[in-house]
PDB file of C-alpha atoms and ligand atoms in Angstrom:
ATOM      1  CA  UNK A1104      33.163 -14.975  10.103  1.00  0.00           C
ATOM      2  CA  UNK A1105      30.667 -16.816   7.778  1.00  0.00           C
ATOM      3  CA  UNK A1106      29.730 -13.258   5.650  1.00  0.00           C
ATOM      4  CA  UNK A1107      32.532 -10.698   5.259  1.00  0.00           C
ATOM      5  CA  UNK A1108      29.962  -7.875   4.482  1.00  0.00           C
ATOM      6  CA  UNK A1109      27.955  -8.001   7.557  1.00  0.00           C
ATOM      7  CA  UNK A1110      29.278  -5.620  10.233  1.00  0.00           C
ATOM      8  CA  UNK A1111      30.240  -8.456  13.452  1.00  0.00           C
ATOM      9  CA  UNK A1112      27.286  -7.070  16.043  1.00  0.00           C
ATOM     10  CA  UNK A1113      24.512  -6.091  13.258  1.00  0.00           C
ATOM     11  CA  UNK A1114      21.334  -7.552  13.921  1.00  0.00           C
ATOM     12  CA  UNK A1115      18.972  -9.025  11.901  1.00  0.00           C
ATOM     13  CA  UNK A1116      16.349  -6.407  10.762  1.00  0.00           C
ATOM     14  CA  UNK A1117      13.035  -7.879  10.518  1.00  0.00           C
ATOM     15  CA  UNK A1118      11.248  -6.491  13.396  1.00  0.00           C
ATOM     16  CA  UNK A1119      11.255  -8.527  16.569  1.00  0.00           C
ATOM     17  CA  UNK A1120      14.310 -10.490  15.618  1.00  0.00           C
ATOM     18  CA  UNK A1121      17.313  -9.460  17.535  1.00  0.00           C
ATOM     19  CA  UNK A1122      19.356 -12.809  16.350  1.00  0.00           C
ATOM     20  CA  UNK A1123      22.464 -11.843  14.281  1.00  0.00           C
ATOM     21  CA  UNK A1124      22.824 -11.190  10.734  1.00  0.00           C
ATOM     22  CA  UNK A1125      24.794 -13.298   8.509  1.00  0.00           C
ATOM     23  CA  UNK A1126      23.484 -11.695   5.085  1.00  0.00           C
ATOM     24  CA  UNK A1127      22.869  -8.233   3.665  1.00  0.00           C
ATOM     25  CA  UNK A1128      20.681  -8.175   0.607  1.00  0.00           C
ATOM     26  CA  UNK A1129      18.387  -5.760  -1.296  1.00  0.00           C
ATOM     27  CA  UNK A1130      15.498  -4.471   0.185  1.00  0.00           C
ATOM     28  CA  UNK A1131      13.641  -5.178  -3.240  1.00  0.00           C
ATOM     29  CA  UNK A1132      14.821  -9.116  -3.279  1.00  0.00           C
ATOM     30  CA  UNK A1133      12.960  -9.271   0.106  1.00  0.00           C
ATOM     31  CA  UNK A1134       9.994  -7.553  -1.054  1.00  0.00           C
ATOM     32  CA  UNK A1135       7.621 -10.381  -1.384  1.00  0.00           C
ATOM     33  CA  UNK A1136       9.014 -12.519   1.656  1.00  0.00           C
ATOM     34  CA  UNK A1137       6.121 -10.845   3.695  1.00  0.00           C
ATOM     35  CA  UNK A1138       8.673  -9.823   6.767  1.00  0.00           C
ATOM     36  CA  UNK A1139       8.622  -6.445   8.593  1.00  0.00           C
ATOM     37  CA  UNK A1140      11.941  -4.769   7.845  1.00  0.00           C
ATOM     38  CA  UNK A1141      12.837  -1.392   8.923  1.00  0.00           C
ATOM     39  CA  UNK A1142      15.889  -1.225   6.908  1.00  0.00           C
ATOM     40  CA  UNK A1143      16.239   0.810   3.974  1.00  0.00           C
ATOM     41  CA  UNK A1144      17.946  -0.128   0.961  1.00  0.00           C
ATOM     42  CA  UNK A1145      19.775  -2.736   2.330  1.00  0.00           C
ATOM     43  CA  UNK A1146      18.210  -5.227   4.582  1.00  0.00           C
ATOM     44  CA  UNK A1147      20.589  -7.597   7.255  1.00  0.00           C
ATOM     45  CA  UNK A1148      19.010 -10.822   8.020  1.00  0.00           C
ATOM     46  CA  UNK A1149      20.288 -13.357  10.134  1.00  0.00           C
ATOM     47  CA  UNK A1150      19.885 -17.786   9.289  1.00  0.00           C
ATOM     48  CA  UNK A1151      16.412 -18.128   9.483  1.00  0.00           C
ATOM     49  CA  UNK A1152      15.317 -14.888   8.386  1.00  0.00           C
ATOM     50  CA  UNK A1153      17.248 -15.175   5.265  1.00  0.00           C
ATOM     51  CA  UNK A1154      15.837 -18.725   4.586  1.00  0.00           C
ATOM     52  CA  UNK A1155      12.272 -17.269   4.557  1.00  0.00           C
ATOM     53  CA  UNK A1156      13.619 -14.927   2.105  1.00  0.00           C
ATOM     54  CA  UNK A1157      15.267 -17.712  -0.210  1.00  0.00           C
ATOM     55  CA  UNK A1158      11.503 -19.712   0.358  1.00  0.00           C
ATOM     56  CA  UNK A1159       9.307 -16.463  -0.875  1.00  0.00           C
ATOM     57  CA  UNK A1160      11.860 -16.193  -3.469  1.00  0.00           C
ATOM     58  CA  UNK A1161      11.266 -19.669  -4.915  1.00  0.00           C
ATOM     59  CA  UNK A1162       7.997 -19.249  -5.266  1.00  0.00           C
ATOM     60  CA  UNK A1163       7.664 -16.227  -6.543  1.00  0.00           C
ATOM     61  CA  UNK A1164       9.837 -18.572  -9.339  1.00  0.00           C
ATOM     62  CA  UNK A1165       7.032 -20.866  -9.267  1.00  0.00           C
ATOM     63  CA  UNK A1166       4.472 -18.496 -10.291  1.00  0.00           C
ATOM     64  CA  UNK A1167       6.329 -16.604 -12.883  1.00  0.00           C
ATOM     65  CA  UNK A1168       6.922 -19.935 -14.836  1.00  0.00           C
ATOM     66  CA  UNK A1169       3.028 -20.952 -14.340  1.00  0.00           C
ATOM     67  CA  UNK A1170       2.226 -17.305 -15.665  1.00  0.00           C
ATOM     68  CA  UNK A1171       4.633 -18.258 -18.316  1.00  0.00           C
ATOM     69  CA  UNK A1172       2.858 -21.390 -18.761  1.00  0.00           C
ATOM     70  CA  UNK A1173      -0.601 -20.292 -18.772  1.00  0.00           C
ATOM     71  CA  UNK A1174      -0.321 -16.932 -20.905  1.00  0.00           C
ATOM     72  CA  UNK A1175      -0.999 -18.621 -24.462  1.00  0.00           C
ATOM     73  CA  UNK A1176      -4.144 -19.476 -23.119  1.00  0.00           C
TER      74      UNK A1176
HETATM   75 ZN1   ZN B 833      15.815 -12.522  11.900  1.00  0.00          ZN
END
């Protein structure tokens, strides 16, 4: 089992995706990933889903450090 906290059988819950899930996070981390979850507080996503996640994440890195960048200005 790759993730210990993912049920075995729970499906990835981004709507559409019926792959299965090999991470739970926080519905908040996911927040600006731009995917359609219908889970609550807790999200499952499966491989890819969860890279899109890491991606938006990144960015949203990206932009906080330019913000940091720019705010003397
Ligand atoms: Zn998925």
């Amino acid at each position: 089992m790759l993730v210990g906290k993912v049920a075995k059988g729970k499906q990835c819950d981004v709507k559409g995706c019926d792959k299965p899930a090999v991470r739970s996070l926080q519905k908040a981390v996911t927040a600006n990933s731009g995917l359609d979850l219908t889970g609550q507080d807790r999200v499952y996503l499966c491989k890819e889903h969860y890279k899109v996640v890491k991606k938006s994440l990144k960015k949203e890195r990206t932009i906080t450090k330019w913000r940091y960048m720019t705010s003397g200005f």
